[in-house]
Amino acid sequence: MSTLIYLSSSPYTSSSLKEALDLALVFGTFEQAVSIAITGDALTLLAEDQTPTKRQGKHLYKLLDGLEFYDIENIYVKETEVKAFGTSLWTGVQAISQEAWIDMLEQHQHIYRF
């Protein structure tokens, strides 16, 4: 069974992205195949220069480096969005074309969107 955690909301306007990353870690803990797709406002999660306030909560960027310990290695972003973002992003992502994005979505049996 393959699962995709699809992130599209801003990381610090609610706790949904933190919950999504926690869900991915739970799947990884139980050795379930899980991938992460990041698009839209969620791309700010990948920005290296984040400085969240105490009110916004934990620094979610720091969680990204721990994903590999849970065998979560497939983290996808759209090539076009990476180019438009304009700042350097976390290096653990795979930028893919729009066609590959659609194929990737179709390959997963379960998709959880946050």
XYZ file of C-alpha atoms in Angstrom:
114
model
C 0.000 0.000 0.000
C 1.435 3.390 -0.945
C 0.390 6.576 0.777
C 0.891 10.185 -0.248
C 0.793 13.102 2.162
C -0.180 16.092 -0.020
C 0.757 19.449 1.493
C -0.704 22.651 0.055
C -1.481 24.918 3.017
C 0.785 27.449 4.693
C 2.949 25.916 7.414
C 2.306 28.491 10.126
C -1.325 29.584 9.735
C -2.608 26.437 11.423
C -1.266 23.197 12.836
C -2.261 21.165 9.761
C 1.246 20.862 8.275
C 2.688 19.809 11.631
C -0.062 17.174 11.842
C 0.683 16.064 8.278
C 4.376 15.601 9.049
C 3.464 13.721 12.220
C 1.209 11.433 10.161
C 4.050 10.780 7.709
C 6.319 9.861 10.619
C 3.703 7.464 11.998
C 3.492 5.715 8.631
C 7.282 5.572 8.500
C 7.479 4.176 12.026
C 5.318 1.251 10.959
C 7.371 0.768 7.779
C 4.571 1.858 5.471
C 5.524 3.284 2.089
C 4.861 7.015 2.292
C 5.702 9.924 0.013
C 5.173 13.655 0.437
C 4.032 16.104 -2.243
C 4.442 19.822 -1.565
C 2.752 22.550 -3.591
C 1.332 26.054 -3.292
C 1.650 27.850 0.044
C 3.229 24.757 1.612
C 6.432 25.443 -0.347
C 7.385 27.952 2.351
C 7.964 24.908 4.573
C 11.036 24.193 2.427
C 12.565 27.679 2.689
C 15.855 27.644 4.553
C 15.483 31.133 6.015
C 12.385 30.501 8.150
C 12.066 32.316 11.451
C 8.712 31.382 12.967
C 7.540 33.321 15.989
C 6.809 31.637 19.289
C 3.102 32.041 18.540
C 3.483 30.197 15.218
C 4.929 27.144 16.933
C 7.806 24.823 16.199
C 10.295 25.353 13.416
C 8.917 22.769 10.982
C 11.881 23.056 8.615
C 13.996 21.244 11.209
C 11.740 18.172 10.961
C 12.622 17.655 7.300
C 16.106 16.277 7.937
C 14.638 13.562 10.160
C 12.413 12.145 7.417
C 15.216 9.950 6.084
C 15.372 8.080 9.413
C 11.796 6.963 8.757
C 12.613 5.907 5.174
C 10.642 8.831 3.770
C 12.752 9.675 0.756
C 10.214 10.651 -1.912
C 9.408 14.304 -1.396
C 8.065 15.893 -4.554
C 7.625 19.467 -5.749
C 6.691 20.828 -9.159
C 9.607 22.147 -11.234
C 7.635 25.218 -12.267
C 6.877 26.160 -8.665
C 10.492 25.743 -7.586
C 11.629 28.123 -10.325
C 8.936 30.654 -9.407
C 9.651 30.448 -5.659
C 12.879 32.388 -6.046
C 14.796 31.262 -2.957
C 16.770 28.167 -2.157
C 14.760 25.228 -0.881
C 15.592 22.253 1.288
C 17.805 19.927 -0.730
C 15.875 16.718 -0.038
C 13.117 17.407 -2.566
C 12.680 16.031 -6.077
C 11.495 18.634 -8.571
C 9.354 16.932 -11.226
C 7.489 18.052 -14.330
C 3.732 18.564 -14.449
C 3.305 15.277 -16.337
C 5.393 13.382 -13.781
C 3.360 15.064 -11.010
C 0.123 13.674 -12.428
C 1.692 10.223 -12.810
C 2.960 10.368 -9.237
C -0.527 11.192 -7.918
C -2.020 8.254 -9.815
C 0.560 5.819 -8.394
C -0.568 6.245 -4.776
C -3.466 4.268 -3.339
C -4.202 6.695 -0.491
C -3.808 10.482 -0.506
C -4.140 12.641 2.606
C -4.373 16.349 1.803
C -3.445 19.077 4.233
